[in-house]
C-alpha cells in the first residue's frame, strides 16, 4: 500500500502507528488491560437523553444519581435518572468511589472533589487547571499518549491498576474508569471514577 497524497500519507502512518501501538501494548501486562477494554462501548451504555421536544440534552453515562438539565430549545427542565450500572460497577459502588474528577479532552483537570485532596495530599488550588498526567508516577499504566488515543475516538476505557503520586512522593494505586462527557453532541472530556486498590 503506497499513499498518493499528503493526507493519504497521514492516514497510512496513523494505521501503522495504531497497529504497532496495540502490538506493543499487547506485550505488556499493564497495557494489556487497556487493550482488552478498547471496545468498552459494548460494556457500558452511552445513553441519549432527550427533551420531550426532541432536542438532545445529554449523551453519556451518569455518575450522579440524577441530573437536571434545562432544554435550550423549549426551556423545559428535564430530570435524568442514572441507570443501574456504569462500566460494570453497580450503582452502590459508583456512589462510593473514592473520588471523581472531570477532565477536558486534553486531560486538564476541570473539577475535583475533596477526597482527592485527602487521599493524595494536594489542595484544590494545586490540582485545578493542571494536567492529570502531572500526578502520575513514571510506572503508571496511563500516560498522555494513551489518554489522547482514546479521547480522539471518544472512547470509554478503564485502567485496572493505575499509579498516582502522593504529594510526599509515595505511590497510591487506583482502579480508574474514564466515562465520556458530552455537551449536546459535542465531546468535552471525561469524568473519571477512582477506587483505591488496597494491597
GROMACS .gro file of C-alpha atoms in nm:
model
  199
    1UNK     CA    1   0.000   0.000   0.000
    2UNK     CA    2   0.151   0.334  -0.112
    3UNK     CA    3  -0.011   0.661  -0.012
    4UNK     CA    4  -0.059   0.902  -0.306
    5UNK     CA    5  -0.126   1.226  -0.120
    6UNK     CA    6  -0.009   1.403   0.193
    7UNK     CA    7  -0.347   1.329   0.354
    8UNK     CA    8  -0.315   0.967   0.246
    9UNK     CA    9   0.033   0.953   0.396
   10UNK     CA   10  -0.106   1.077   0.727
   11UNK     CA   11  -0.376   0.808   0.732
   12UNK     CA   12  -0.123   0.545   0.626
   13UNK     CA   13   0.117   0.637   0.907
   14UNK     CA   14  -0.172   0.653   1.155
   15UNK     CA   15  -0.274   0.296   1.067
   16UNK     CA   16   0.083   0.173   1.107
   17UNK     CA   17   0.115   0.359   1.437
   18UNK     CA   18  -0.220   0.229   1.562
   19UNK     CA   19  -0.142  -0.133   1.481
   20UNK     CA   20   0.210  -0.109   1.619
   21UNK     CA   21   0.076   0.056   1.933
   22UNK     CA   22  -0.165  -0.227   2.000
   23UNK     CA   23   0.102  -0.488   1.930
   24UNK     CA   24   0.332  -0.312   2.175
   25UNK     CA   25   0.058  -0.279   2.435
   26UNK     CA   26  -0.041  -0.641   2.395
   27UNK     CA   27   0.303  -0.749   2.517
   28UNK     CA   28   0.280  -0.551   2.840
   29UNK     CA   29   0.072  -0.680   3.129
   30UNK     CA   30  -0.037  -0.335   3.244
   31UNK     CA   31  -0.125  -0.210   2.899
   32UNK     CA   32  -0.290  -0.538   2.808
   33UNK     CA   33  -0.568  -0.429   3.040
   34UNK     CA   34  -0.621  -0.123   2.821
   35UNK     CA   35  -0.618  -0.336   2.508
   36UNK     CA   36  -0.885  -0.565   2.645
   37UNK     CA   37  -1.119  -0.273   2.709
   38UNK     CA   38  -1.063  -0.068   2.394
   39UNK     CA   39  -1.417  -0.162   2.289
   40UNK     CA   40  -1.582  -0.082   2.619
   41UNK     CA   41  -1.880   0.062   2.429
   42UNK     CA   42  -2.003  -0.298   2.443
   43UNK     CA   43  -1.990  -0.291   2.824
   44UNK     CA   44  -2.139   0.046   2.914
   45UNK     CA   45  -2.434   0.229   2.768
   46UNK     CA   46  -2.382   0.583   2.645
   47UNK     CA   47  -2.746   0.687   2.653
   48UNK     CA   48  -2.905   0.971   2.459
   49UNK     CA   49  -3.120   1.179   2.693
   50UNK     CA   50  -3.369   1.396   2.507
   51UNK     CA   51  -3.625   1.657   2.597
   52UNK     CA   52  -3.991   1.595   2.514
   53UNK     CA   53  -3.943   1.840   2.226
   54UNK     CA   54  -3.680   1.606   2.078
   55UNK     CA   55  -3.363   1.809   2.146
   56UNK     CA   56  -3.059   1.612   2.269
   57UNK     CA   57  -2.982   1.723   2.625
   58UNK     CA   58  -2.704   1.488   2.728
   59UNK     CA   59  -2.518   1.187   2.594
   60UNK     CA   60  -2.313   0.965   2.820
   61UNK     CA   61  -2.321   0.759   3.138
   62UNK     CA   62  -2.432   0.937   3.454
   63UNK     CA   63  -2.229   0.916   3.773
   64UNK     CA   64  -2.472   1.132   3.968
   65UNK     CA   65  -2.798   0.982   4.097
   66UNK     CA   66  -2.989   1.237   3.893
   67UNK     CA   67  -2.920   1.533   3.672
   68UNK     CA   68  -3.145   1.829   3.593
   69UNK     CA   69  -3.092   1.998   3.256
   70UNK     CA   70  -3.277   2.293   3.107
   71UNK     CA   71  -3.361   2.250   2.740
   72UNK     CA   72  -3.219   2.535   2.531
   73UNK     CA   73  -3.490   2.485   2.271
   74UNK     CA   74  -3.814   2.488   2.471
   75UNK     CA   75  -3.696   2.591   2.819
   76UNK     CA   76  -3.834   2.282   2.995
   77UNK     CA   77  -3.634   2.134   3.283
   78UNK     CA   78  -3.577   1.761   3.242
   79UNK     CA   79  -3.472   1.530   3.526
   80UNK     CA   80  -3.246   1.244   3.417
   81UNK     CA   81  -3.205   0.941   3.643
   82UNK     CA   82  -2.896   0.722   3.626
   83UNK     CA   83  -2.919   0.364   3.506
   84UNK     CA   84  -2.829   0.085   3.745
   85UNK     CA   85  -2.472   0.020   3.630
   86UNK     CA   86  -2.173   0.206   3.491
   87UNK     CA   87  -1.882   0.019   3.333
   88UNK     CA   88  -1.974  -0.299   3.516
   89UNK     CA   89  -1.983  -0.119   3.851
   90UNK     CA   90  -2.322  -0.118   4.016
   91UNK     CA   91  -2.492   0.195   4.146
   92UNK     CA   92  -2.384   0.130   4.505
   93UNK     CA   93  -2.018   0.104   4.407
   94UNK     CA   94  -2.014   0.413   4.184
   95UNK     CA   95  -2.173   0.624   4.458
   96UNK     CA   96  -1.891   0.512   4.686
   97UNK     CA   97  -1.590   0.555   4.459
   98UNK     CA   98  -1.301   0.719   4.640
   99UNK     CA   99  -1.301   1.032   4.426
  100UNK     CA  100  -1.430   1.179   4.100
  101UNK     CA  101  -1.253   1.405   3.852
  102UNK     CA  102  -1.367   1.592   3.544
  103UNK     CA  103  -1.107   1.650   3.272
  104UNK     CA  104  -1.125   1.811   2.930
  105UNK     CA  105  -1.018   1.649   2.601
  106UNK     CA  106  -0.651   1.721   2.675
  107UNK     CA  107  -0.657   1.582   3.030
  108UNK     CA  108  -0.672   1.917   3.211
  109UNK     CA  109  -0.846   1.895   3.549
  110UNK     CA  110  -1.169   2.096   3.546
  111UNK     CA  111  -1.314   1.985   3.879
  112UNK     CA  112  -1.214   1.753   4.161
  113UNK     CA  113  -1.383   1.657   4.484
  114UNK     CA  114  -1.232   1.698   4.828
  115UNK     CA  115  -1.150   1.329   4.857
  116UNK     CA  116  -0.869   1.367   4.604
  117UNK     CA  117  -0.705   1.623   4.833
  118UNK     CA  118  -0.747   1.392   5.132
  119UNK     CA  119  -0.608   1.086   4.952
  120UNK     CA  120  -0.324   1.243   4.751
  121UNK     CA  121  -0.238   1.536   4.979
  122UNK     CA  122  -0.286   1.817   4.724
  123UNK     CA  123  -0.505   2.120   4.787
  124UNK     CA  124  -0.774   2.217   4.536
  125UNK     CA  125  -0.559   2.508   4.417
  126UNK     CA  126  -0.274   2.267   4.345
  127UNK     CA  127  -0.488   2.049   4.120
  128UNK     CA  128  -0.735   2.258   3.919
  129UNK     CA  129  -0.606   2.362   3.578
  130UNK     CA  130  -0.319   2.115   3.582
  131UNK     CA  131  -0.294   1.808   3.363
  132UNK     CA  132  -0.393   1.470   3.503
  133UNK     CA  133  -0.055   1.338   3.385
  134UNK     CA  134   0.124   1.571   3.629
  135UNK     CA  135   0.003   1.342   3.909
  136UNK     CA  136   0.103   1.010   3.750
  137UNK     CA  137   0.410   0.819   3.855
  138UNK     CA  138   0.656   0.705   3.582
  139UNK     CA  139   0.540   0.343   3.611
  140UNK     CA  140   0.171   0.434   3.571
  141UNK     CA  141  -0.027   0.237   3.312
  142UNK     CA  142  -0.183   0.559   3.187
  143UNK     CA  143   0.016   0.823   3.002
  144UNK     CA  144  -0.064   1.122   2.784
  145UNK     CA  145  -0.034   0.928   2.459
  146UNK     CA  146  -0.272   0.658   2.580
  147UNK     CA  147  -0.526   0.913   2.701
  148UNK     CA  148  -0.520   1.114   2.378
  149UNK     CA  149  -0.552   0.796   2.173
  150UNK     CA  150  -0.881   0.705   2.342
  151UNK     CA  151  -1.000   1.067   2.358
  152UNK     CA  152  -0.955   1.101   1.981
  153UNK     CA  153  -1.214   0.825   1.937
  154UNK     CA  154  -1.424   0.949   2.233
  155UNK     CA  155  -1.393   0.601   2.382
  156UNK     CA  156  -1.469   0.499   2.739
  157UNK     CA  157  -1.192   0.293   2.895
  158UNK     CA  158  -1.060   0.177   3.227
  159UNK     CA  159  -0.723   0.124   3.390
  160UNK     CA  160  -0.727  -0.173   3.627
  161UNK     CA  161  -0.417  -0.062   3.816
  162UNK     CA  162  -0.306   0.298   3.783
  163UNK     CA  163  -0.034   0.464   3.988
  164UNK     CA  164  -0.068   0.824   4.112
  165UNK     CA  165   0.183   1.004   4.329
  166UNK     CA  166   0.104   1.139   4.672
  167UNK     CA  167   0.231   1.491   4.738
  168UNK     CA  168   0.502   1.337   4.957
  169UNK     CA  169   0.615   1.111   4.672
  170UNK     CA  170   0.467   0.773   4.764
  171UNK     CA  171   0.267   0.566   4.513
  172UNK     CA  172  -0.107   0.511   4.553
  173UNK     CA  173  -0.279   0.265   4.321
  174UNK     CA  174  -0.626   0.308   4.175
  175UNK     CA  175  -0.875   0.135   3.953
  176UNK     CA  176  -0.997   0.412   3.723
  177UNK     CA  177  -1.290   0.439   3.484
  178UNK     CA  178  -1.297   0.707   3.212
  179UNK     CA  179  -1.652   0.794   3.103
  180UNK     CA  180  -1.703   1.034   2.809
  181UNK     CA  181  -1.876   1.366   2.880
  182UNK     CA  182  -2.084   1.549   2.622
  183UNK     CA  183  -2.240   1.891   2.589
  184UNK     CA  184  -2.520   1.808   2.349
  185UNK     CA  185  -2.341   1.629   2.064
  186UNK     CA  186  -2.000   1.779   2.149
  187UNK     CA  187  -1.744   1.559   2.329
  188UNK     CA  188  -1.596   1.773   2.608
  189UNK     CA  189  -1.380   1.529   2.802
  190UNK     CA  190  -1.414   1.259   3.067
  191UNK     CA  191  -1.549   1.202   3.413
  192UNK     CA  192  -1.322   0.960   3.597
  193UNK     CA  193  -1.432   0.742   3.887
  194UNK     CA  194  -1.142   0.619   4.101
  195UNK     CA  195  -1.118   0.342   4.359
  196UNK     CA  196  -0.812   0.296   4.580
  197UNK     CA  197  -0.662  -0.051   4.544
  198UNK     CA  198  -0.574  -0.176   4.890
  199UNK     CA  199  -0.275  -0.408   4.867
   0.00000   0.00000   0.00000
